PDB file of C-alpha atoms in Angstrom:
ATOM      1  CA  UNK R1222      36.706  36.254 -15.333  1.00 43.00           C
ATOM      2  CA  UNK R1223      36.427  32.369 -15.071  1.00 51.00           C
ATOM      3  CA  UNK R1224      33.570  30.944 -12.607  1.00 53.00           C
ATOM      4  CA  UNK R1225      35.189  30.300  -9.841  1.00 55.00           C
ATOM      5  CA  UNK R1226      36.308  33.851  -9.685  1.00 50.00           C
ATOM      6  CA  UNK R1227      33.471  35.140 -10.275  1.00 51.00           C
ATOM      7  CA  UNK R1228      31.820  33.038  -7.573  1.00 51.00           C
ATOM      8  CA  UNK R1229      34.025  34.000  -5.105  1.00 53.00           C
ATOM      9  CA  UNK R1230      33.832  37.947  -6.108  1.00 60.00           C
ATOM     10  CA  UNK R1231      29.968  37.956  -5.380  1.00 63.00           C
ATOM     11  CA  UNK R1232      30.193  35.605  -2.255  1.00 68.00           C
ATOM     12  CA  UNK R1233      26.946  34.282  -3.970  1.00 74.00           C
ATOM     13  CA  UNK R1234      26.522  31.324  -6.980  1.00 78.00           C
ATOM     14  CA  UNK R1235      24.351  32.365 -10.111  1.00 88.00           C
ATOM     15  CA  UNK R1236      21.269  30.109 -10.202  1.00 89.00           C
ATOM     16  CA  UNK R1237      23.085  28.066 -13.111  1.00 94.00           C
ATOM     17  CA  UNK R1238      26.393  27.526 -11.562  1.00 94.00           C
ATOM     18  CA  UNK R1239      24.010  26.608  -8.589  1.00 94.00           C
ATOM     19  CA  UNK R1240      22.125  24.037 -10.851  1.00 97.00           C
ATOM     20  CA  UNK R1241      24.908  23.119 -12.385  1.00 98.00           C
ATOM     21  CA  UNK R1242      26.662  22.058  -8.817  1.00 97.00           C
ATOM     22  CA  UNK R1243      23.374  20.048  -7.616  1.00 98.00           C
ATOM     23  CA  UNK R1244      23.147  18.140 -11.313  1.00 98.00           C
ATOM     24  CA  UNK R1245      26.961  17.754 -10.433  1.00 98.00           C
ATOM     25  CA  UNK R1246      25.661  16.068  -6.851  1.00 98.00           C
ATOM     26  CA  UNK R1247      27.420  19.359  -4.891  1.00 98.00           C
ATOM     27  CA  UNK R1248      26.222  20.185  -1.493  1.00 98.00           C
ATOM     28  CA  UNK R1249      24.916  23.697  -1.265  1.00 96.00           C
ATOM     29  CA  UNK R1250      23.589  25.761   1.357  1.00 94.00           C
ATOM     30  CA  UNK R1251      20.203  27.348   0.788  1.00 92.00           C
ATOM     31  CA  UNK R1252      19.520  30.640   3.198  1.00 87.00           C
ATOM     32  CA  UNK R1253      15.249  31.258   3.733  1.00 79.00           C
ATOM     33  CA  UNK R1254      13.790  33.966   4.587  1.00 74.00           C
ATOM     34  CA  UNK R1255      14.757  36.312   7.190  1.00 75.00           C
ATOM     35  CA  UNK R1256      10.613  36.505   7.756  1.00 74.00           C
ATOM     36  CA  UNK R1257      10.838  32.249   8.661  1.00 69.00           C
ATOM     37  CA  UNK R1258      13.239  30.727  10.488  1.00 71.00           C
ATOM     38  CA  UNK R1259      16.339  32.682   9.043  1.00 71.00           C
ATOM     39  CA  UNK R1260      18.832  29.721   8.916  1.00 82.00           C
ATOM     40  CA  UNK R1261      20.600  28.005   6.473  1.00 88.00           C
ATOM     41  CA  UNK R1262      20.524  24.088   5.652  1.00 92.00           C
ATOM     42  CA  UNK R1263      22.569  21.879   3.678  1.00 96.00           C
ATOM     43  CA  UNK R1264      21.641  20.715   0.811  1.00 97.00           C
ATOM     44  CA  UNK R1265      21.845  18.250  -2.095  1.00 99.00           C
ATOM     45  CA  UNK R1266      19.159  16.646  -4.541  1.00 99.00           C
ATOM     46  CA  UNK R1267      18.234  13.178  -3.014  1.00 99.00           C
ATOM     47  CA  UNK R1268      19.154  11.468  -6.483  1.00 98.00           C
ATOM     48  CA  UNK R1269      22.795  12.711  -5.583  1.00 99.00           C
ATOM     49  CA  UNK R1270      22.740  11.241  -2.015  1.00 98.00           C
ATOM     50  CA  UNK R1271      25.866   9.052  -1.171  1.00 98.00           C
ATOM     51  CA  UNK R1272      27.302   7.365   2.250  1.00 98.00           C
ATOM     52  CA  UNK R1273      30.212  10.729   2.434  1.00 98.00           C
ATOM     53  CA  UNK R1274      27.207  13.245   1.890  1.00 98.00           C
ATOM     54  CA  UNK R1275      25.381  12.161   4.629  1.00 98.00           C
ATOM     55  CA  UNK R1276      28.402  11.091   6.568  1.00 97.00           C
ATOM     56  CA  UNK R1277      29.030  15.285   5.989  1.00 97.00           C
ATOM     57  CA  UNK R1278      25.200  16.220   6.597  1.00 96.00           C
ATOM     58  CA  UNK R1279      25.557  14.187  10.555  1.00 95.00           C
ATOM     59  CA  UNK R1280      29.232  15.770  11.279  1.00 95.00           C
ATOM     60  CA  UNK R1281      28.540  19.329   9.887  1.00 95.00           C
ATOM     61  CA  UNK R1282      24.972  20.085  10.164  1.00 92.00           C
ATOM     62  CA  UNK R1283      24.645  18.187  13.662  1.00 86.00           C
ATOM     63  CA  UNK R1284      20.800  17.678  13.532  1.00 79.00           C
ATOM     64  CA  UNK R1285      18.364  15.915  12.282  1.00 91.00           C
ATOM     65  CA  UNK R1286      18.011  14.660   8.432  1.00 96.00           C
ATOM     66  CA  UNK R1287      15.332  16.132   6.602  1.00 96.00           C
ATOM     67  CA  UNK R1288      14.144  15.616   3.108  1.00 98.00           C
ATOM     68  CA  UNK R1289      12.295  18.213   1.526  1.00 98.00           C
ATOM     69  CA  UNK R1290       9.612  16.739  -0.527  1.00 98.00           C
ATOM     70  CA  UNK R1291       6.636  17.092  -2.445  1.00 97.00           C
ATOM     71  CA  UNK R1292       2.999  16.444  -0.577  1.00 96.00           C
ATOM     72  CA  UNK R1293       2.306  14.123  -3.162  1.00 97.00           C
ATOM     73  CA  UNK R1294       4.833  11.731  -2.584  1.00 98.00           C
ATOM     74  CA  UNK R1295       4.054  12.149   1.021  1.00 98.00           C
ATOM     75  CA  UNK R1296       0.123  10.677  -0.042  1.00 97.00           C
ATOM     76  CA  UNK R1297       1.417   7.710  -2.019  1.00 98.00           C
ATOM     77  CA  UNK R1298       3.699   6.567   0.677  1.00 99.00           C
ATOM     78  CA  UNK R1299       0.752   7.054   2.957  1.00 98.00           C
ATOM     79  CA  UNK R1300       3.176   8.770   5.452  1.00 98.00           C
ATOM     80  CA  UNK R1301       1.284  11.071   7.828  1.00 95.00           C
ATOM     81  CA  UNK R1302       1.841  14.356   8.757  1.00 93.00           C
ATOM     82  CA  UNK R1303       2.858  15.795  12.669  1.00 87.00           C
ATOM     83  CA  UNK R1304       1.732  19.081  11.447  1.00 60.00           C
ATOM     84  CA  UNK R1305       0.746  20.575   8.175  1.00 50.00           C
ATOM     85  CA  UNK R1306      -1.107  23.653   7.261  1.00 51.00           C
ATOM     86  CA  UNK R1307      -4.711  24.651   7.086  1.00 52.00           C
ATOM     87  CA  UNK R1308      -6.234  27.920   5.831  1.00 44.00           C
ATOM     88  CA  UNK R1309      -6.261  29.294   9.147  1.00 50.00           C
ATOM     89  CA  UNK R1310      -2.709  28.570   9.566  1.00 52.00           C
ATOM     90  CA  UNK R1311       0.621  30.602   9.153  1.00 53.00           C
ATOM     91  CA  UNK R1312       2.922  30.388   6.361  1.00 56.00           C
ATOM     92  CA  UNK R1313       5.868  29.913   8.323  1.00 55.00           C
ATOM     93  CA  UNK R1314       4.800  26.792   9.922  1.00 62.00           C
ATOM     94  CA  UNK R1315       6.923  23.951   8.918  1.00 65.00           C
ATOM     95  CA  UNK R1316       4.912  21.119   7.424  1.00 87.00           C
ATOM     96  CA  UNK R1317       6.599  17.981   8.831  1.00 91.00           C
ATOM     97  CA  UNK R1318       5.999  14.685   8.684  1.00 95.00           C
ATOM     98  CA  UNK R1319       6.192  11.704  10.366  1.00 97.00           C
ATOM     99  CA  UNK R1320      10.088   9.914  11.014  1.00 98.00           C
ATOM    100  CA  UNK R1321      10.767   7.036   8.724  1.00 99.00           C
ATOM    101  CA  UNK R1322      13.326   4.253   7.456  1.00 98.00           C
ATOM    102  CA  UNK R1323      12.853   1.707   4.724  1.00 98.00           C
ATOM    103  CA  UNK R1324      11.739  -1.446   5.570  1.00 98.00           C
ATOM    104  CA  UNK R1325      14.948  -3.068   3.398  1.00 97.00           C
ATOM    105  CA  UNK R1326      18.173  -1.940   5.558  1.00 96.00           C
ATOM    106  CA  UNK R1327      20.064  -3.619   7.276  1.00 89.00           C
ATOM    107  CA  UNK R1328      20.073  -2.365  10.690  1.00 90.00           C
ATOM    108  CA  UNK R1329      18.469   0.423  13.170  1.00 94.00           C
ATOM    109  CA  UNK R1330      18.017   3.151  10.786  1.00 94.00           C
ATOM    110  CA  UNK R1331      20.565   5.276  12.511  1.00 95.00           C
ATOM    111  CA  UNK R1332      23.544   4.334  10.521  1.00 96.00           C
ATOM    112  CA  UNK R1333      24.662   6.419   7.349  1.00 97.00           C
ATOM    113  CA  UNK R1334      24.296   3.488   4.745  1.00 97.00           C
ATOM    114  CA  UNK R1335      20.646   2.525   6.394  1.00 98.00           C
ATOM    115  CA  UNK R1336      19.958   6.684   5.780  1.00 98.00           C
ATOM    116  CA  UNK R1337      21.115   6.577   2.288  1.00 98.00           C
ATOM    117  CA  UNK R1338      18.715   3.404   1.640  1.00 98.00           C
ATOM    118  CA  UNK R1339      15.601   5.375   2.992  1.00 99.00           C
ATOM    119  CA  UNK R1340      16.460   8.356   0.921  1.00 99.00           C
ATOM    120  CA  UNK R1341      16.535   6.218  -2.367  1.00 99.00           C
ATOM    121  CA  UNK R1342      13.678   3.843  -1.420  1.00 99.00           C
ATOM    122  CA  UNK R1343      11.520   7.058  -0.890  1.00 99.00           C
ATOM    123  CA  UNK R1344      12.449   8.512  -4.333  1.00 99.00           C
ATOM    124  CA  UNK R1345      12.353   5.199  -6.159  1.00 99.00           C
ATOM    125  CA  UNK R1346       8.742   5.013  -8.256  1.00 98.00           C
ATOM    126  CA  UNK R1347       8.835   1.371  -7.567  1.00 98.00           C
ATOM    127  CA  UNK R1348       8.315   2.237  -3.648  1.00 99.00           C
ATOM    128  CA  UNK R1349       4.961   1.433  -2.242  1.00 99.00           C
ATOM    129  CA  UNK R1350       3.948   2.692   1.538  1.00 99.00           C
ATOM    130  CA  UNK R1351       4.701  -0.492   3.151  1.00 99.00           C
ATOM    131  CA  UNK R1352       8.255  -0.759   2.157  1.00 99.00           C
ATOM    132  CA  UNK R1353       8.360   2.633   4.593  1.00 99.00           C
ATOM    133  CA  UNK R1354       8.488   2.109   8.072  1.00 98.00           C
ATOM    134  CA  UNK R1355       7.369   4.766  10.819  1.00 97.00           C
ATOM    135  CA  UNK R1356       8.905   5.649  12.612  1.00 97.00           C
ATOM    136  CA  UNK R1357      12.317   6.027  11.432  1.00 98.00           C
ATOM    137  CA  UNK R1358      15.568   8.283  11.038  1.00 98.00           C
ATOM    138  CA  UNK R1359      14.844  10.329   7.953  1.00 98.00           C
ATOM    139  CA  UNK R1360      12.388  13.418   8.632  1.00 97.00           C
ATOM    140  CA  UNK R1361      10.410  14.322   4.908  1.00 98.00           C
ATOM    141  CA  UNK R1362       9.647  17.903   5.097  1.00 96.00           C
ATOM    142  CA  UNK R1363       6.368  18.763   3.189  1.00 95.00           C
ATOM    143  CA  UNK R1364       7.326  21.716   0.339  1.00 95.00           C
ATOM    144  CA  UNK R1365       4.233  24.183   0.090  1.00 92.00           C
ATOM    145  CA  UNK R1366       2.317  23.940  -3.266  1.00 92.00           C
ATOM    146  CA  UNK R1367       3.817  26.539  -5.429  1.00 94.00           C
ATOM    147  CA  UNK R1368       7.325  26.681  -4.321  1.00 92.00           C
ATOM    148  CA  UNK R1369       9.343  29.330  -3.336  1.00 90.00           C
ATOM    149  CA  UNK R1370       6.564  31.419  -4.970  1.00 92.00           C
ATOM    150  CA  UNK R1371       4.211  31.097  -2.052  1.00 90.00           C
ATOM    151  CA  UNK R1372       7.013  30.728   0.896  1.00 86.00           C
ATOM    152  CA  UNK R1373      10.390  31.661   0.585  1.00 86.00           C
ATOM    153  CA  UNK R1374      11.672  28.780   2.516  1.00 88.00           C
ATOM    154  CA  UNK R1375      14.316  26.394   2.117  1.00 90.00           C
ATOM    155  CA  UNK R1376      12.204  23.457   1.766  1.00 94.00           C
ATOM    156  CA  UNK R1377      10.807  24.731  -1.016  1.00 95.00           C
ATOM    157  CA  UNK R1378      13.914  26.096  -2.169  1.00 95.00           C
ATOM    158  CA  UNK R1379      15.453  22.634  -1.892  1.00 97.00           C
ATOM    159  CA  UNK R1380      12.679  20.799  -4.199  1.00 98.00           C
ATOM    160  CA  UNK R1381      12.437  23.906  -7.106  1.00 98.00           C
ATOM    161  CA  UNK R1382      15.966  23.586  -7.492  1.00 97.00           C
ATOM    162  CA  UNK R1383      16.042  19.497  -7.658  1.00 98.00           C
ATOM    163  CA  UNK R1384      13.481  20.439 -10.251  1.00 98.00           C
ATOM    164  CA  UNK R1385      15.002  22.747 -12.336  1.00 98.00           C
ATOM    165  CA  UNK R1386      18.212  20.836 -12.304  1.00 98.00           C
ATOM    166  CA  UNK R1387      15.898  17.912 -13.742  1.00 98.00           C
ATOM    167  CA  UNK R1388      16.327  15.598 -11.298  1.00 99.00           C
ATOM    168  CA  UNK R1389      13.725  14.171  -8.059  1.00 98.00           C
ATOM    169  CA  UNK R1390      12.192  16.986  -6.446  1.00 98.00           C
ATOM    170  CA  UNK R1391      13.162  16.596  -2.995  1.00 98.00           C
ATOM    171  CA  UNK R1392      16.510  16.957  -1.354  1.00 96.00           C
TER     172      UNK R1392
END
Protein backbone atom coordinates (compact mmCIF):
# COMPACT_ATOMS: atom_id res chain seq x y z
CA UNK A 1 0.00 0.00 0.00
CA UNK A 2 1.64 3.33 -1.20
CA UNK A 3 1.48 6.43 1.38
CA UNK A 4 -1.09 8.16 0.33
CA UNK A 5 -3.26 5.16 0.75
CA UNK A 6 -2.22 4.37 3.64
CA UNK A 7 -2.76 7.91 4.93
CA UNK A 8 -6.05 8.05 3.92
CA UNK A 9 -6.94 4.36 5.39
CA UNK A 10 -5.96 5.54 9.01
CA UNK A 11 -7.49 9.13 8.63
CA UNK A 12 -4.21 9.90 10.61
CA UNK A 13 -0.32 10.70 9.13
CA UNK A 14 2.59 8.56 10.73
CA UNK A 15 4.92 10.95 12.58
CA UNK A 16 7.42 10.61 9.48
CA UNK A 17 5.09 11.23 6.69
CA UNK A 18 4.10 14.11 9.16
CA UNK A 19 7.81 15.31 9.30
CA UNK A 20 8.32 14.63 6.11
CA UNK A 21 5.24 17.11 4.97
CA UNK A 22 6.52 20.07 7.40
CA UNK A 23 10.41 19.59 6.00
CA UNK A 24 8.33 19.62 2.65
CA UNK A 25 6.76 23.23 4.00
CA UNK A 26 3.01 21.31 4.17
CA UNK A 27 0.42 22.78 6.36
CA UNK A 28 -0.80 20.35 8.94
CA UNK A 29 -3.28 20.41 11.54
CA UNK A 30 -2.16 19.51 15.04
CA UNK A 31 -5.28 18.34 17.49
CA UNK A 32 -4.25 19.01 21.67
CA UNK A 33 -5.55 17.60 24.22
CA UNK A 34 -9.07 16.96 24.88
CA UNK A 35 -7.93 17.97 28.78
CA UNK A 36 -6.83 21.85 27.14
CA UNK A 37 -8.58 23.61 24.84
CA UNK A 38 -9.56 20.59 22.50
CA UNK A 39 -9.15 22.40 19.10
CA UNK A 40 -7.15 22.06 16.28
CA UNK A 41 -4.71 24.78 14.63
CA UNK A 42 -2.98 25.04 11.49
CA UNK A 43 0.20 24.57 11.19
CA UNK A 44 3.54 24.90 9.37
CA UNK A 45 7.30 25.38 10.56
CA UNK A 46 8.01 29.21 10.40
CA UNK A 47 11.17 28.47 8.10
CA UNK A 48 8.42 27.23 5.55
CA UNK A 49 6.25 30.41 5.87
CA UNK A 50 5.29 32.00 2.43
CA UNK A 51 2.74 34.97 1.30
CA UNK A 52 -0.09 31.77 0.06
CA UNK A 53 0.43 30.05 3.59
CA UNK A 54 -0.52 32.82 5.44
CA UNK A 55 -2.81 34.15 2.78
CA UNK A 56 -4.49 30.32 3.72
CA UNK A 57 -3.84 30.69 7.64
CA UNK A 58 -6.22 34.45 7.46
CA UNK A 59 -9.00 32.83 4.97
CA UNK A 60 -9.20 29.33 6.64
CA UNK A 61 -8.32 29.60 10.18
CA UNK A 62 -10.12 33.15 10.56
CA UNK A 63 -8.23 34.27 13.75
CA UNK A 64 -5.46 35.49 14.95
CA UNK A 65 -1.68 34.43 13.87
CA UNK A 66 0.20 32.77 16.40
CA UNK A 67 3.70 31.49 16.43
CA UNK A 68 4.55 28.89 18.72
CA UNK A 69 7.93 29.48 20.05
CA UNK A 70 10.51 28.74 22.39
CA UNK A 71 10.78 31.04 25.82
CA UNK A 72 14.16 31.61 24.92
CA UNK A 73 13.75 33.35 21.88
CA UNK A 74 11.01 35.17 23.59
CA UNK A 75 14.11 36.57 26.27
CA UNK A 76 16.49 37.60 23.50
CA UNK A 77 13.92 39.55 21.65
CA UNK A 78 13.08 41.03 25.01
CA UNK A 79 9.35 40.54 24.10
CA UNK A 80 7.19 40.39 27.24
CA UNK A 81 4.75 38.15 28.23
CA UNK A 82 0.58 38.96 28.81
CA UNK A 83 0.54 35.87 30.80
CA UNK A 84 2.87 33.04 31.49
CA UNK A 85 2.98 30.43 34.12
CA UNK A 86 4.13 30.27 37.68
CA UNK A 87 4.28 27.25 40.01
CA UNK A 88 1.04 27.99 41.34
CA UNK A 89 -0.41 28.08 38.00
CA UNK A 90 -2.35 25.54 35.72
CA UNK A 91 -0.96 23.69 32.93
CA UNK A 92 -3.50 24.56 30.58
CA UNK A 93 -2.95 28.18 30.70
CA UNK A 94 -1.73 29.48 27.47
CA UNK A 95 1.54 31.34 27.81
CA UNK A 96 1.14 34.30 25.42
CA UNK A 97 2.98 37.00 24.64
CA UNK A 98 2.89 40.30 23.71
CA UNK A 99 1.60 41.30 19.69
CA UNK A 100 4.44 42.21 17.43
CA UNK A 101 5.66 43.22 13.77
CA UNK A 102 9.16 43.85 12.56
CA UNK A 103 10.35 47.09 12.53
CA UNK A 104 11.51 46.53 8.53
CA UNK A 105 7.97 46.17 6.60
CA UNK A 106 6.59 48.09 4.67
CA UNK A 107 3.31 48.98 5.95
CA UNK A 108 0.73 48.44 9.05
CA UNK A 109 1.59 45.01 9.95
CA UNK A 110 -1.77 43.74 8.91
CA UNK A 111 -0.97 42.78 5.42
CA UNK A 112 0.17 39.11 4.49
CA UNK A 113 3.71 40.10 3.06
CA UNK A 114 4.31 42.53 6.33
CA UNK A 115 3.21 38.98 8.41
CA UNK A 116 5.57 36.89 6.52
CA UNK A 117 8.48 39.57 7.27
CA UNK A 118 7.79 39.37 11.13
CA UNK A 119 7.75 35.64 11.04
CA UNK A 120 11.30 35.52 9.37
CA UNK A 121 12.77 38.54 11.21
CA UNK A 122 11.78 36.69 14.51
CA UNK A 123 13.50 33.41 13.43
CA UNK A 124 16.47 35.08 11.80
CA UNK A 125 19.69 34.80 14.46
CA UNK A 126 20.74 38.10 13.12
CA UNK A 127 17.44 39.69 14.84
CA UNK A 128 18.04 41.80 17.85
CA UNK A 129 14.87 43.10 20.13
CA UNK A 130 14.71 46.41 18.60
CA UNK A 131 14.18 45.35 15.10
CA UNK A 132 10.68 43.95 16.90
CA UNK A 133 8.09 46.28 17.40
CA UNK A 134 5.16 45.90 20.07
CA UNK A 135 2.71 45.87 19.47
CA UNK A 136 2.10 44.21 16.30
CA UNK A 137 0.09 41.51 14.18
CA UNK A 138 1.92 38.30 14.90
CA UNK A 139 0.99 36.69 18.44
CA UNK A 140 4.36 34.29 19.68
CA UNK A 141 2.91 31.67 21.79
CA UNK A 142 5.38 30.58 24.60
CA UNK A 143 5.94 26.42 24.22
CA UNK A 144 6.29 24.93 27.88
CA UNK A 145 9.85 23.65 28.70
CA UNK A 146 9.80 20.04 27.87
CA UNK A 147 7.43 19.83 25.06
CA UNK A 148 4.64 17.83 24.52
CA UNK A 149 6.13 15.81 27.42
CA UNK A 150 4.91 18.17 30.08
CA UNK A 151 1.59 19.54 28.13
CA UNK A 152 0.05 17.92 25.41
CA UNK A 153 -0.72 21.06 23.61
CA UNK A 154 -0.41 22.22 20.23
CA UNK A 155 2.04 24.82 20.89
CA UNK A 156 4.26 22.53 21.97
CA UNK A 157 3.30 20.16 19.46
CA UNK A 158 4.01 22.78 16.81
CA UNK A 159 7.79 23.54 18.03
CA UNK A 160 8.82 19.47 18.77
CA UNK A 161 7.84 18.80 15.41
CA UNK A 162 9.77 21.98 13.71
CA UNK A 163 12.45 20.30 15.75
CA UNK A 164 12.46 16.97 14.80
CA UNK A 165 11.99 17.87 11.21
CA UNK A 166 15.39 19.90 11.80
CA UNK A 167 14.30 23.04 11.09
CA UNK A 168 13.41 26.52 13.62
CA UNK A 169 11.49 25.46 16.45
CA UNK A 170 8.52 27.50 16.25
CA UNK A 171 5.69 27.44 13.79
Amino acid sequence: MDSQNKKNKNLFYSIEDTIDDIREGKIIIIVDDKSLHNEGVFFQAAEKVTTASVNFFITYGRGLIFLPCEQKRLIQLKIPMISYENETSPINVRALAVSIDAKSISGSGISVRDRVKTIKTFISSDTKPEDISIPGHIFPIRSHNGGILTRAGHTEAAVDLAKIASLYPAG
